[in-house]
């Protein structure tokens, strides 16, 4: 139970309860004390129950009559555990959180058993704890995610104030161009009053932990996770401070903060000025390539592709789309402001949906020469796009990272001369979601696939003859493996 809440009404009630406590200890009745201090017993009762604030002169008279120091009456500590519980219940029931529930107030009088009081106060404390947690149902999380993606689309995925903050900070450590070393990151972190510490025993549910009291940021061991990961993690940890974040009140706040800290880390690792200069030079030479941005700044392919979307429209005047897609076609992450038609669920969420089999994000798995980026033109109902994709392996399996632009912008990119071309008619179900009529007629009764359960977790089930199974995929497999 917390006795730290000190709103004025709680303070008045605590003083009242201390008066009552010392009066009982002195063996005095309300009448006794009232007559000694020259007030009415009813007035004293109101004071003891926290309904009236006593004037200082009266408090001094009461202290003298009870033979205690004035300070003893003004102490913020409840005089007994029972009083503490009553005060806590009173405080919780007056709070805005309880008001939203529309429930009656329970009077914490003498007749309320201490057990019931304990239970009520405990429930109030848990209610307060849960409401301050940035938690959400999967449904709420998806909606919040969708809203954030739409808000970022409206800003062309470009947050000027964070770009400015990162640039200012880079100026303080004398950065001019090229990749950011771990040493420079350390200087930035230390400029902000923090130090980096590697720990083998980080809590398994955390990426980093910051000790605000001592200005220490705990990271995984230096050998993990490799690449620019540690630099990014350290920058994300200090970003909360740089961006003035306070404890996230809602899941939407939590998501926005997550986006902002990763945006900040990207701005520091691939600074706007240096990255834009690099990209503009490449554009002049009609030689734009995500892999070059990646190599110039020593980051992962995915980070480079994502950073490209921040600068593409705002600095280069090119609309784009970005997607991270699993080998099975599941969309993990996506951004577009070039009207490419990402699949969505009924809430408008794209995460967990399956992208068209003919998109570069999926054909790359068939064509990749394992060395570099794969390029393809794709005709879709919303226009023709030129896309560049790279595959990789993550903790959740093989994935592809795709950066795409409308046909007219392909001329600025290396790989525009590709002869790979495909046609996507999605969301028309006959594009790639439904098996062809002849294969259906042949295999519908003769196929008995067994679904993998994990495909249920991220998205809606493919609407196959068997739950969780993609008929088109199964039939094509059977067709190609059937004995002739
Ligand atoms: Zn399709």
PDB file of N, CA and C in Angstrom, residues 183-233:
ATOM      1  N   UNK A 183      33.409   4.253 -31.284  1.00  0.00           N
ATOM      2  CA  UNK A 183      34.015   5.284 -30.437  1.00  0.00           C
ATOM      3  C   UNK A 183      33.193   6.583 -30.471  1.00  0.00           C
ATOM      4  N   UNK A 184      32.759   6.979 -31.679  1.00  0.00           N
ATOM      5  CA  UNK A 184      31.949   8.201 -31.801  1.00  0.00           C
ATOM      6  C   UNK A 184      30.627   8.043 -31.064  1.00  0.00           C
ATOM      7  N   UNK A 185      30.050   6.838 -31.167  1.00  0.00           N
ATOM      8  CA  UNK A 185      28.798   6.584 -30.453  1.00  0.00           C
ATOM      9  C   UNK A 185      29.022   6.740 -28.949  1.00  0.00           C
ATOM     10  N   UNK A 186      30.160   6.217 -28.486  1.00  0.00           N
ATOM     11  CA  UNK A 186      30.488   6.361 -27.063  1.00  0.00           C
ATOM     12  C   UNK A 186      30.599   7.825 -26.658  1.00  0.00           C
ATOM     13  N   UNK A 187      31.194   8.631 -27.548  1.00  0.00           N
ATOM     14  CA  UNK A 187      31.337  10.061 -27.250  1.00  0.00           C
ATOM     15  C   UNK A 187      29.971  10.744 -27.170  1.00  0.00           C
ATOM     16  N   UNK A 188      29.074  10.349 -28.074  1.00  0.00           N
ATOM     17  CA  UNK A 188      27.722  10.928 -28.055  1.00  0.00           C
ATOM     18  C   UNK A 188      27.017  10.565 -26.757  1.00  0.00           C
ATOM     19  N   UNK A 189      27.114   9.279 -26.421  1.00  0.00           N
ATOM     20  CA  UNK A 189      26.465   8.779 -25.216  1.00  0.00           C
ATOM     21  C   UNK A 189      27.012   9.502 -23.978  1.00  0.00           C
ATOM     22  N   UNK A 190      28.323   9.685 -23.951  1.00  0.00           N
ATOM     23  CA  UNK A 190      28.933  10.320 -22.794  1.00  0.00           C
ATOM     24  C   UNK A 190      28.607  11.827 -22.754  1.00  0.00           C
ATOM     25  N   UNK A 191      28.505  12.449 -23.932  1.00  0.00           N
ATOM     26  CA  UNK A 191      28.069  13.845 -24.017  1.00  0.00           C
ATOM     27  C   UNK A 191      26.698  14.019 -23.365  1.00  0.00           C
ATOM     28  N   UNK A 192      25.861  12.974 -23.448  1.00  0.00           N
ATOM     29  CA  UNK A 192      24.514  13.031 -22.877  1.00  0.00           C
ATOM     30  C   UNK A 192      24.483  12.590 -21.418  1.00  0.00           C
ATOM     31  N   UNK A 193      25.677  12.314 -20.871  1.00  0.00           N
ATOM     32  CA  UNK A 193      25.738  11.971 -19.450  1.00  0.00           C
ATOM     33  C   UNK A 193      25.580  10.500 -19.139  1.00  0.00           C
ATOM     34  N   UNK A 194      25.808   9.644 -20.129  1.00  0.00           N
ATOM     35  CA  UNK A 194      25.677   8.202 -19.889  1.00  0.00           C
ATOM     36  C   UNK A 194      26.987   7.481 -20.196  1.00  0.00           C
ATOM     37  N   UNK A 195      27.107   6.268 -19.666  1.00  0.00           N
ATOM     38  CA  UNK A 195      28.228   5.418 -20.034  1.00  0.00           C
ATOM     39  C   UNK A 195      27.685   4.045 -20.446  1.00  0.00           C
ATOM     40  N   UNK A 196      28.459   3.360 -21.301  1.00  0.00           N
ATOM     41  CA  UNK A 196      28.026   2.057 -21.819  1.00  0.00           C
ATOM     42  C   UNK A 196      28.653   0.920 -21.027  1.00  0.00           C
ATOM     43  N   UNK A 197      27.848  -0.085 -20.703  1.00  0.00           N
ATOM     44  CA  UNK A 197      28.339  -1.257 -19.960  1.00  0.00           C
ATOM     45  C   UNK A 197      27.769  -2.508 -20.599  1.00  0.00           C
ATOM     46  N   UNK A 198      28.649  -3.460 -20.857  1.00  0.00           N
ATOM     47  CA  UNK A 198      28.182  -4.707 -21.460  1.00  0.00           C
ATOM     48  C   UNK A 198      27.899  -5.727 -20.365  1.00  0.00           C
ATOM     49  N   UNK A 199      26.776  -6.427 -20.496  1.00  0.00           N
ATOM     50  CA  UNK A 199      26.411  -7.415 -19.482  1.00  0.00           C
ATOM     51  C   UNK A 199      25.960  -8.701 -20.152  1.00  0.00           C
ATOM     52  N   UNK A 200      26.400  -9.836 -19.579  1.00  0.00           N
ATOM     53  CA  UNK A 200      26.001 -11.138 -20.108  1.00  0.00           C
ATOM     54  C   UNK A 200      24.630 -11.558 -19.609  1.00  0.00           C
ATOM     55  N   UNK A 201      24.183 -10.933 -18.517  1.00  0.00           N
ATOM     56  CA  UNK A 201      22.960 -11.415 -17.866  1.00  0.00           C
ATOM     57  C   UNK A 201      21.810 -10.419 -17.977  1.00  0.00           C
ATOM     58  N   UNK A 202      21.733  -9.725 -19.115  1.00  0.00           N
ATOM     59  CA  UNK A 202      20.596  -8.829 -19.321  1.00  0.00           C
ATOM     60  C   UNK A 202      19.305  -9.627 -19.192  1.00  0.00           C
ATOM     61  N   UNK A 203      18.250  -9.023 -18.651  1.00  0.00           N
ATOM     62  CA  UNK A 203      16.976  -9.744 -18.587  1.00  0.00           C
ATOM     63  C   UNK A 203      16.576 -10.217 -19.987  1.00  0.00           C
ATOM     64  N   UNK A 204      16.084 -11.448 -20.074  1.00  0.00           N
ATOM     65  CA  UNK A 204      15.842 -12.028 -21.401  1.00  0.00           C
ATOM     66  C   UNK A 204      14.777 -11.266 -22.177  1.00  0.00           C
ATOM     67  N   UNK A 205      13.943 -10.497 -21.475  1.00  0.00           N
ATOM     68  CA  UNK A 205      12.891  -9.763 -22.187  1.00  0.00           C
ATOM     69  C   UNK A 205      13.340  -8.376 -22.628  1.00  0.00           C
ATOM     70  N   UNK A 206      14.626  -8.043 -22.411  1.00  0.00           N
ATOM     71  CA  UNK A 206      15.069  -6.694 -22.748  1.00  0.00           C
ATOM     72  C   UNK A 206      16.172  -6.709 -23.794  1.00  0.00           C
ATOM     73  N   UNK A 207      16.280  -5.588 -24.506  1.00  0.00           N
ATOM     74  CA  UNK A 207      17.387  -5.415 -25.442  1.00  0.00           C
ATOM     75  C   UNK A 207      18.514  -4.653 -24.753  1.00  0.00           C
ATOM     76  N   UNK A 208      18.084  -3.632 -23.976  1.00  0.00           N
ATOM     77  CA  UNK A 208      19.034  -2.854 -23.178  1.00  0.00           C
ATOM     78  C   UNK A 208      18.295  -2.429 -21.919  1.00  0.00           C
ATOM     79  N   UNK A 209      19.056  -2.046 -20.897  1.00  0.00           N
ATOM     80  CA  UNK A 209      18.446  -1.492 -19.693  1.00  0.00           C
ATOM     81  C   UNK A 209      19.237  -0.245 -19.326  1.00  0.00           C
ATOM     82  N   UNK A 210      18.531   0.840 -19.036  1.00  0.00           N
ATOM     83  CA  UNK A 210      19.212   2.071 -18.650  1.00  0.00           C
ATOM     84  C   UNK A 210      18.986   2.351 -17.174  1.00  0.00           C
ATOM     85  N   UNK A 211      20.076   2.618 -16.473  1.00  0.00           N
ATOM     86  CA  UNK A 211      20.023   3.024 -15.064  1.00  0.00           C
ATOM     87  C   UNK A 211      20.062   4.559 -15.061  1.00  0.00           C
ATOM     88  N   UNK A 212      18.893   5.155 -14.907  1.00  0.00           N
ATOM     89  CA  UNK A 212      18.790   6.615 -14.986  1.00  0.00           C
ATOM     90  C   UNK A 212      19.493   7.276 -13.810  1.00  0.00           C
ATOM     91  N   UNK A 213      19.475   6.601 -12.656  1.00  0.00           N
ATOM     92  CA  UNK A 213      20.066   7.141 -11.444  1.00  0.00           C
ATOM     93  C   UNK A 213      21.579   7.333 -11.620  1.00  0.00           C
ATOM     94  N   UNK A 214      22.230   6.346 -12.217  1.00  0.00           N
ATOM     95  CA  UNK A 214      23.687   6.385 -12.344  1.00  0.00           C
ATOM     96  C   UNK A 214      24.164   6.654 -13.763  1.00  0.00           C
ATOM     97  N   UNK A 215      23.217   6.906 -14.688  1.00  0.00           N
ATOM     98  CA  UNK A 215      23.611   7.209 -16.060  1.00  0.00           C
ATOM     99  C   UNK A 215      24.339   6.078 -16.750  1.00  0.00           C
ATOM    100  N   UNK A 216      23.884   4.849 -16.507  1.00  0.00           N
ATOM    101  CA  UNK A 216      24.546   3.692 -17.113  1.00  0.00           C
ATOM    102  C   UNK A 216      23.591   2.986 -18.064  1.00  0.00           C
ATOM    103  N   UNK A 217      24.110   2.652 -19.260  1.00  0.00           N
ATOM    104  CA  UNK A 217      23.324   1.894 -20.222  1.00  0.00           C
ATOM    105  C   UNK A 217      23.929   0.505 -20.327  1.00  0.00           C
ATOM    106  N   UNK A 218      23.123  -0.509 -20.042  1.00  0.00           N
ATOM    107  CA  UNK A 218      23.604  -1.890 -20.118  1.00  0.00           C
ATOM    108  C   UNK A 218      23.228  -2.486 -21.469  1.00  0.00           C
ATOM    109  N   UNK A 219      24.233  -3.015 -22.153  1.00  0.00           N
ATOM    110  CA  UNK A 219      24.054  -3.612 -23.476  1.00  0.00           C
ATOM    111  C   UNK A 219      24.455  -5.078 -23.428  1.00  0.00           C
ATOM    112  N   UNK A 220      24.059  -5.862 -24.454  1.00  0.00           N
ATOM    113  CA  UNK A 220      24.554  -7.241 -24.533  1.00  0.00           C
ATOM    114  C   UNK A 220      26.081  -7.237 -24.714  1.00  0.00           C
ATOM    115  N   UNK A 221      26.726  -8.377 -24.548  1.00  0.00           N
ATOM    116  CA  UNK A 221      28.183  -8.449 -24.733  1.00  0.00           C
ATOM    117  C   UNK A 221      28.594  -7.941 -26.109  1.00  0.00           C
ATOM    118  N   UNK A 222      29.796  -7.391 -26.195  1.00  0.00           N
ATOM    119  CA  UNK A 222      30.261  -6.754 -27.435  1.00  0.00           C
ATOM    120  C   UNK A 222      30.278  -7.696 -28.625  1.00  0.00           C
ATOM    121  N   UNK A 223      30.372  -9.002 -28.383  1.00  0.00           N
ATOM    122  CA  UNK A 223      30.411  -9.944 -29.505  1.00  0.00           C
ATOM    123  C   UNK A 223      29.014 -10.138 -30.105  1.00  0.00           C
ATOM    124  N   UNK A 224      27.999  -9.687 -29.402  1.00  0.00           N
ATOM    125  CA  UNK A 224      26.613  -9.852 -29.867  1.00  0.00           C
ATOM    126  C   UNK A 224      25.953  -8.501 -29.980  1.00  0.00           C
ATOM    127  N   UNK A 225      24.985  -8.260 -30.842  1.00  0.00           N
ATOM    128  CA  UNK A 225      24.599  -9.122 -31.941  1.00  0.00           C
ATOM    129  C   UNK A 225      25.400  -8.864 -33.198  1.00  0.00           C
ATOM    130  N   UNK A 226      26.495  -8.100 -33.078  1.00  0.00           N
ATOM    131  CA  UNK A 226      27.342  -7.883 -34.250  1.00  0.00           C
ATOM    132  C   UNK A 226      26.839  -6.772 -35.145  1.00  0.00           C
ATOM    133  N   UNK A 227      27.599  -6.485 -36.209  1.00  0.00           N
ATOM    134  CA  UNK A 227      27.226  -5.432 -37.146  1.00  0.00           C
ATOM    135  C   UNK A 227      27.085  -4.109 -36.441  1.00  0.00           C
ATOM    136  N   UNK A 228      26.113  -3.331 -36.877  1.00  0.00           N
ATOM    137  CA  UNK A 228      25.912  -2.028 -36.247  1.00  0.00           C
ATOM    138  C   UNK A 228      24.926  -2.138 -35.105  1.00  0.00           C
ATOM    139  N   UNK A 229      24.533  -3.367 -34.780  1.00  0.00           N
ATOM    140  CA  UNK A 229      23.484  -3.576 -33.782  1.00  0.00           C
ATOM    141  C   UNK A 229      23.726  -2.886 -32.463  1.00  0.00           C
ATOM    142  N   UNK A 230      24.953  -3.011 -31.946  1.00  0.00           N
ATOM    143  CA  UNK A 230      25.241  -2.424 -30.638  1.00  0.00           C
ATOM    144  C   UNK A 230      25.215  -0.899 -30.679  1.00  0.00           C
ATOM    145  N   UNK A 231      25.751  -0.337 -31.767  1.00  0.00           N
ATOM    146  CA  UNK A 231      25.727   1.122 -31.891  1.00  0.00           C
ATOM    147  C   UNK A 231      24.282   1.600 -31.902  1.00  0.00           C
ATOM    148  N   UNK A 232      23.453   0.878 -32.649  1.00  0.00           N
ATOM    149  CA  UNK A 232      22.050   1.263 -32.754  1.00  0.00           C
ATOM    150  C   UNK A 232      21.336   1.125 -31.406  1.00  0.00           C
ATOM    151  N   UNK A 233      21.620   0.031 -30.693  1.00  0.00           N
ATOM    152  CA  UNK A 233      20.977  -0.190 -29.391  1.00  0.00           C
ATOM    153  C   UNK A 233      21.338   0.914 -28.405  1.00  0.00           C
TER     154      UNK A 233
END
